[in-house]
Amino acid sequence: MAVLLSTRREAMADWRAALLAVDPTLEIRMFPEAGDPASIEAAVVWTAHDMAELRRYPNLRLIVSMGAGVDHLLRPPGPPPGIPVARLVDRMLTTQMGEWVLLNVLRFHRQDPDYRAQQRDRVWQELPAPVTAETPVGFLGLGELGTHAAGLLRGLGFPVLGWSRRPKQVPGVEGFHGADGLAAMAARSRILVCLLPLTPETRGLVDARLLGRLPRGAFLVNGARGGHVVDADLLAALDSGQVAGAALDVFTPEPLPPAHPYWAHPRVVMTPHAASITIPASAAPQVVENLHRARRGEALLNLVDFAAGY
Ligand code: NDP
């Protein structure tokens, strides 16, 4: 039986080497060279893979996302019925995202866009001192990534708020849930960080209404998915000054077309979906562990809850 990999060709070579380093007995195939469809027992795939194609493998027993997000796997037509889907929960992914959030929260908190503009214009002008303890940071999503990044900011002395689907207690984080909780958290968030999964419930959540609830001159940091943000609403909020700046790693569509207004917007800083990049050598042990568990009929790690959508 074989494991099918599907992502960019150069990344597939890394994945292959990483999986074999954990279990040299694995037979690895690289899509589209799948060989006999009946020999595929697991598919480890990334965003470009056509999920309908996975229905060709009658003995498939496990699908693994090469990242923490699974929206690419669950959108129609979705995975073949009855096949479990696992995602990555990986220390290196979590660490990178924590760094990216920290970078951008500090960028805005320390008025870096304004100081950069002053440097460009050779202006020697001190701005008001930033007060960390008076700068609440609100997290949309308090999962693996959100909880870690929230802890980093808490450690620096920021008041940290967090919104989750279910009521949740995270040490040092004031928790919110539900529509009322979202409104209450937004009203206090000087910096709003989005680390939600993209689901039917969270798509378009960052719209004019939510942005309008933020304190005037707040900042948005989106490391989750482009689909969380209504781009026209964010651009309007940036232009009106309701939102003073946005750090965006994710977009609709990706790659972002060269003509998109975000590229040249003076109040937007962008990275090309690079906040947190999967490192196969770090992720491979849990993929192999899940494959061994699936073979033994044991409970799997990091399973996706289809009902919740993440
Ligand atoms: P988790 O599943 O661990 O956490 C998701 C969090 O979002 C949970 O706190 C969950 O609530 C909350 N949530 C989900 N749905 C809702 C809802 N309807 N209302 C309120 N809260 C909700 O995910 P991760 O932290 O591992 O990852 C988050 C996302 O980050 C991924 O799905 C992916 O899209 C994105 N990502 C982006 C990367 C990048 O490079 N830009 C890299 C990796 C991930 P609860 O706690 O109640 O379950």
PDB file of N, CA and C and ligand atoms in Angstrom, residues 68-71 87-88 93 97 141-146 163-166 168 195-199 201-202 223-225 228 249-250 273-277 310, ligand 1:
ATOM      1  N   ALA A  68      -2.357  23.582   8.651  1.00  0.00           N
ATOM      2  CA  ALA A  68      -3.300  23.582   9.774  1.00  0.00           C
ATOM      3  C   ALA A  68      -4.729  23.787   9.293  1.00  0.00           C
ATOM      4  N   GLY A  69      -4.894  24.501   8.169  1.00  0.00           N
ATOM      5  CA  GLY A  69      -6.240  24.778   7.655  1.00  0.00           C
ATOM      6  C   GLY A  69      -6.743  23.635   6.794  1.00  0.00           C
ATOM      7  N   VAL A  70      -8.059  23.453   6.788  1.00  0.00           N
ATOM      8  CA  VAL A  70      -8.653  22.370   5.991  1.00  0.00           C
ATOM      9  C   VAL A  70      -9.780  22.862   5.098  1.00  0.00           C
ATOM     10  N   ASP A  71      -9.943  24.177   4.989  1.00  0.00           N
ATOM     11  CA  ASP A  71     -11.032  24.710   4.151  1.00  0.00           C
ATOM     12  C   ASP A  71     -10.900  24.210   2.712  1.00  0.00           C
ATOM     13  N   ARG A  87      -5.558  17.222  10.188  1.00  0.00           N
ATOM     14  CA  ARG A  87      -4.812  18.435   9.850  1.00  0.00           C
ATOM     15  C   ARG A  87      -3.510  18.418  10.628  1.00  0.00           C
ATOM     16  N   LEU A  88      -2.653  19.411  10.379  1.00  0.00           N
ATOM     17  CA  LEU A  88      -1.397  19.481  11.113  1.00  0.00           C
ATOM     18  C   LEU A  88      -1.551  20.371  12.332  1.00  0.00           C
ATOM     19  N   LEU A  93       4.868  25.297  13.021  1.00  0.00           N
ATOM     20  CA  LEU A  93       3.810  26.157  12.450  1.00  0.00           C
ATOM     21  C   LEU A  93       3.343  27.167  13.489  1.00  0.00           C
ATOM     22  N   MET A  97       3.771  31.317  13.308  1.00  0.00           N
ATOM     23  CA  MET A  97       2.616  32.214  13.329  1.00  0.00           C
ATOM     24  C   MET A  97       2.703  33.181  14.509  1.00  0.00           C
ATOM     25  N   GLY A 141     -10.492  33.694  17.250  1.00  0.00           N
ATOM     26  CA  GLY A 141      -9.925  32.347  17.204  1.00  0.00           C
ATOM     27  C   GLY A 141      -8.890  32.154  18.286  1.00  0.00           C
ATOM     28  N   LEU A 142      -9.184  31.231  19.185  1.00  0.00           N
ATOM     29  CA  LEU A 142      -8.275  30.921  20.295  1.00  0.00           C
ATOM     30  C   LEU A 142      -7.929  29.440  20.255  1.00  0.00           C
ATOM     31  N   GLY A 143      -7.489  28.995  19.076  1.00  0.00           N
ATOM     32  CA  GLY A 143      -7.118  27.594  18.934  1.00  0.00           C
ATOM     33  C   GLY A 143      -5.622  27.425  19.131  1.00  0.00           C
ATOM     34  N   GLU A 144      -5.039  26.483  18.402  1.00  0.00           N
ATOM     35  CA  GLU A 144      -3.599  26.215  18.537  1.00  0.00           C
ATOM     36  C   GLU A 144      -2.795  27.482  18.297  1.00  0.00           C
ATOM     37  N   LEU A 145      -3.115  28.165  17.209  1.00  0.00           N
ATOM     38  CA  LEU A 145      -2.319  29.332  16.816  1.00  0.00           C
ATOM     39  C   LEU A 145      -2.675  30.554  17.659  1.00  0.00           C
ATOM     40  N   GLY A 146      -3.982  30.795  17.810  1.00  0.00           N
ATOM     41  CA  GLY A 146      -4.415  31.976  18.550  1.00  0.00           C
ATOM     42  C   GLY A 146      -3.964  31.942  20.002  1.00  0.00           C
ATOM     43  N   TRP A 163     -11.884  35.464  21.194  1.00  0.00           N
ATOM     44  CA  TRP A 163     -13.230  35.015  20.822  1.00  0.00           C
ATOM     45  C   TRP A 163     -13.138  33.609  20.247  1.00  0.00           C
ATOM     46  N   SER A 164     -13.953  32.707  20.778  1.00  0.00           N
ATOM     47  CA  SER A 164     -13.952  31.333  20.278  1.00  0.00           C
ATOM     48  C   SER A 164     -15.392  30.880  20.049  1.00  0.00           C
ATOM     49  N   ARG A 165     -15.561  29.727  19.413  1.00  0.00           N
ATOM     50  CA  ARG A 165     -16.913  29.242  19.115  1.00  0.00           C
ATOM     51  C   ARG A 165     -17.603  28.811  20.409  1.00  0.00           C
ATOM     52  N   ARG A 166     -16.842  28.090  21.236  1.00  0.00           N
ATOM     53  CA  ARG A 166     -17.385  27.647  22.520  1.00  0.00           C
ATOM     54  C   ARG A 166     -16.729  28.461  23.627  1.00  0.00           C
ATOM     55  N   LYS A 168     -14.421  29.482  26.466  1.00  0.00           N
ATOM     56  CA  LYS A 168     -13.092  28.904  26.648  1.00  0.00           C
ATOM     57  C   LYS A 168     -12.326  29.705  27.686  1.00  0.00           C
ATOM     58  N   LEU A 195      -7.285  34.668  13.576  1.00  0.00           N
ATOM     59  CA  LEU A 195      -6.692  33.327  13.428  1.00  0.00           C
ATOM     60  C   LEU A 195      -7.795  32.281  13.510  1.00  0.00           C
ATOM     61  N   LEU A 196      -8.843  32.519  12.747  1.00  0.00           N
ATOM     62  CA  LEU A 196      -9.981  31.602  12.686  1.00  0.00           C
ATOM     63  C   LEU A 196      -9.789  30.612  11.542  1.00  0.00           C
ATOM     64  N   PRO A 197     -10.434  29.445  11.620  1.00  0.00           N
ATOM     65  CA  PRO A 197     -10.537  28.618  10.408  1.00  0.00           C
ATOM     66  C   PRO A 197     -11.596  29.228   9.492  1.00  0.00           C
ATOM     67  N   LEU A 198     -11.469  28.986   8.195  1.00  0.00           N
ATOM     68  CA  LEU A 198     -12.492  29.488   7.263  1.00  0.00           C
ATOM     69  C   LEU A 198     -13.605  28.441   7.159  1.00  0.00           C
ATOM     70  N   THR A 199     -14.777  28.800   7.656  1.00  0.00           N
ATOM     71  CA  THR A 199     -15.944  27.911   7.639  1.00  0.00           C
ATOM     72  C   THR A 199     -17.133  28.735   7.143  1.00  0.00           C
ATOM     73  N   GLU A 201     -19.514  29.676   8.785  1.00  0.00           N
ATOM     74  CA  GLU A 201     -19.854  30.655   9.842  1.00  0.00           C
ATOM     75  C   GLU A 201     -18.868  31.818   9.883  1.00  0.00           C
ATOM     76  N   THR A 202     -17.624  31.584   9.510  1.00  0.00           N
ATOM     77  CA  THR A 202     -16.620  32.652   9.675  1.00  0.00           C
ATOM     78  C   THR A 202     -16.308  33.392   8.375  1.00  0.00           C
ATOM     79  N   GLY A 223      -3.956  36.609   9.679  1.00  0.00           N
ATOM     80  CA  GLY A 223      -3.072  35.507   9.301  1.00  0.00           C
ATOM     81  C   GLY A 223      -3.857  34.243   9.005  1.00  0.00           C
ATOM     82  N   ALA A 224      -5.190  34.366   8.859  1.00  0.00           N
ATOM     83  CA  ALA A 224      -6.020  33.161   8.760  1.00  0.00           C
ATOM     84  C   ALA A 224      -6.317  32.792   7.305  1.00  0.00           C
ATOM     85  N   ARG A 225      -7.351  33.372   6.743  1.00  0.00           N
ATOM     86  CA  ARG A 225      -7.692  33.158   5.331  1.00  0.00           C
ATOM     87  C   ARG A 225      -8.252  34.457   4.768  1.00  0.00           C
ATOM     88  N   HIS A 228     -12.027  35.482   5.195  1.00  0.00           N
ATOM     89  CA  HIS A 228     -12.607  36.070   6.420  1.00  0.00           C
ATOM     90  C   HIS A 228     -12.923  37.548   6.247  1.00  0.00           C
ATOM     91  N   ASP A 249      -1.713  38.468   5.422  1.00  0.00           N
ATOM     92  CA  ASP A 249      -0.895  37.382   4.871  1.00  0.00           C
ATOM     93  C   ASP A 249      -1.680  36.553   3.868  1.00  0.00           C
ATOM     94  N   VAL A 250      -2.999  36.686   3.908  1.00  0.00           N
ATOM     95  CA  VAL A 250      -3.877  35.785   3.146  1.00  0.00           C
ATOM     96  C   VAL A 250      -4.900  36.612   2.378  1.00  0.00           C
ATOM     97  N   HIS A 273       1.084  34.754   1.881  1.00  0.00           N
ATOM     98  CA  HIS A 273       0.690  33.527   2.584  1.00  0.00           C
ATOM     99  C   HIS A 273       1.946  32.806   3.100  1.00  0.00           C
ATOM    100  N   ALA A 274       2.734  33.548   3.822  1.00  0.00           N
ATOM    101  CA  ALA A 274       4.014  33.029   4.289  1.00  0.00           C
ATOM    102  C   ALA A 274       4.172  33.190   5.791  1.00  0.00           C
ATOM    103  N   ALA A 275       3.071  33.518   6.492  1.00  0.00           N
ATOM    104  CA  ALA A 275       3.168  33.728   7.941  1.00  0.00           C
ATOM    105  C   ALA A 275       3.707  32.479   8.614  1.00  0.00           C
ATOM    106  N   SER A 276       3.235  31.338   8.151  1.00  0.00           N
ATOM    107  CA  SER A 276       3.621  30.082   8.792  1.00  0.00           C
ATOM    108  C   SER A 276       3.667  29.006   7.711  1.00  0.00           C
ATOM    109  N   ILE A 277       4.844  28.536   7.425  1.00  0.00           N
ATOM    110  CA  ILE A 277       5.052  27.617   6.305  1.00  0.00           C
ATOM    111  C   ILE A 277       5.354  26.223   6.854  1.00  0.00           C
ATOM    112  N   TYR A 310     -13.980  22.482  10.900  1.00  0.00           N
ATOM    113  CA  TYR A 310     -12.536  22.706  11.111  1.00  0.00           C
ATOM    114  C   TYR A 310     -11.978  21.643  12.044  1.00  0.00           C
TER     115      TYR A 310
HETATM  116  P1  NDP B   1      -7.833  25.642  15.587  1.00  0.00           P
HETATM  117  O1  NDP B   1      -8.853  24.723  15.020  1.00  0.00           O
HETATM  118  O2  NDP B   1      -6.889  25.091  16.602  1.00  0.00           O
HETATM  119  O3  NDP B   1      -8.555  26.894  16.276  1.00  0.00           O
HETATM  120  C1  NDP B   1      -9.627  27.550  15.689  1.00  0.00           C
HETATM  121  C2  NDP B   1     -10.188  28.578  16.658  1.00  0.00           C
HETATM  122  O4  NDP B   1     -11.227  29.300  15.994  1.00  0.00           O
HETATM  123  C3  NDP B   1     -10.817  27.938  17.894  1.00  0.00           C
HETATM  124  O5  NDP B   1     -10.620  28.735  19.030  1.00  0.00           O
HETATM  125  C4  NDP B   1     -12.300  27.905  17.516  1.00  0.00           C
HETATM  126  O6  NDP B   1     -13.191  27.905  18.622  1.00  0.00           O
HETATM  127  C5  NDP B   1     -12.420  29.207  16.762  1.00  0.00           C
HETATM  128  N1  NDP B   1     -13.598  29.204  15.912  1.00  0.00           N
HETATM  129  C6  NDP B   1     -13.907  28.348  14.906  1.00  0.00           C
HETATM  130  N2  NDP B   1     -15.120  28.646  14.379  1.00  0.00           N
HETATM  131  C7  NDP B   1     -15.582  29.695  15.083  1.00  0.00           C
HETATM  132  C8  NDP B   1     -16.785  30.431  15.055  1.00  0.00           C
HETATM  133  N3  NDP B   1     -17.759  30.141  14.179  1.00  0.00           N
HETATM  134  N4  NDP B   1     -16.946  31.435  15.934  1.00  0.00           N
HETATM  135  C9  NDP B   1     -15.975  31.723  16.832  1.00  0.00           C
HETATM  136  N5  NDP B   1     -14.804  31.058  16.918  1.00  0.00           N
HETATM  137  C10 NDP B   1     -14.621  30.049  16.054  1.00  0.00           C
HETATM  138  O7  NDP B   1      -7.041  26.259  14.363  1.00  0.00           O
HETATM  139  P2  NDP B   1      -5.533  26.801  14.332  1.00  0.00           P
HETATM  140  O8  NDP B   1      -5.359  27.774  15.417  1.00  0.00           O
HETATM  141  O9  NDP B   1      -4.584  25.663  14.229  1.00  0.00           O
HETATM  142  O10 NDP B   1      -5.515  27.521  12.890  1.00  0.00           O
HETATM  143  C11 NDP B   1      -6.403  28.584  12.593  1.00  0.00           C
HETATM  144  C12 NDP B   1      -6.356  28.913  11.110  1.00  0.00           C
HETATM  145  O11 NDP B   1      -5.162  29.584  10.792  1.00  0.00           O
HETATM  146  C13 NDP B   1      -6.351  27.715  10.171  1.00  0.00           C
HETATM  147  O12 NDP B   1      -7.647  27.181  10.001  1.00  0.00           O
HETATM  148  C14 NDP B   1      -5.801  28.304   8.900  1.00  0.00           C
HETATM  149  O13 NDP B   1      -6.851  28.777   8.082  1.00  0.00           O
HETATM  150  C15 NDP B   1      -4.963  29.485   9.386  1.00  0.00           C
HETATM  151  N6  NDP B   1      -3.540  29.276   9.108  1.00  0.00           N
HETATM  152  C16 NDP B   1      -2.859  30.195   8.347  1.00  0.00           C
HETATM  153  C17 NDP B   1      -1.522  30.034   8.074  1.00  0.00           C
HETATM  154  C18 NDP B   1      -0.750  31.045   7.302  1.00  0.00           C
HETATM  155  O14 NDP B   1       0.401  30.813   6.952  1.00  0.00           O
HETATM  156  N7  NDP B   1      -1.307  32.207   7.016  1.00  0.00           N
HETATM  157  C19 NDP B   1      -0.783  28.857   8.569  1.00  0.00           C
HETATM  158  C20 NDP B   1      -1.567  27.985   9.388  1.00  0.00           C
HETATM  159  C21 NDP B   1      -2.904  28.191   9.628  1.00  0.00           C
HETATM  160  P3  NDP B   1     -13.195  26.693  19.687  1.00  0.00           P
HETATM  161  O15 NDP B   1     -11.968  26.934  20.550  1.00  0.00           O
HETATM  162  O16 NDP B   1     -14.475  26.874  20.417  1.00  0.00           O
HETATM  163  O17 NDP B   1     -13.092  25.418  18.883  1.00  0.00           O
END
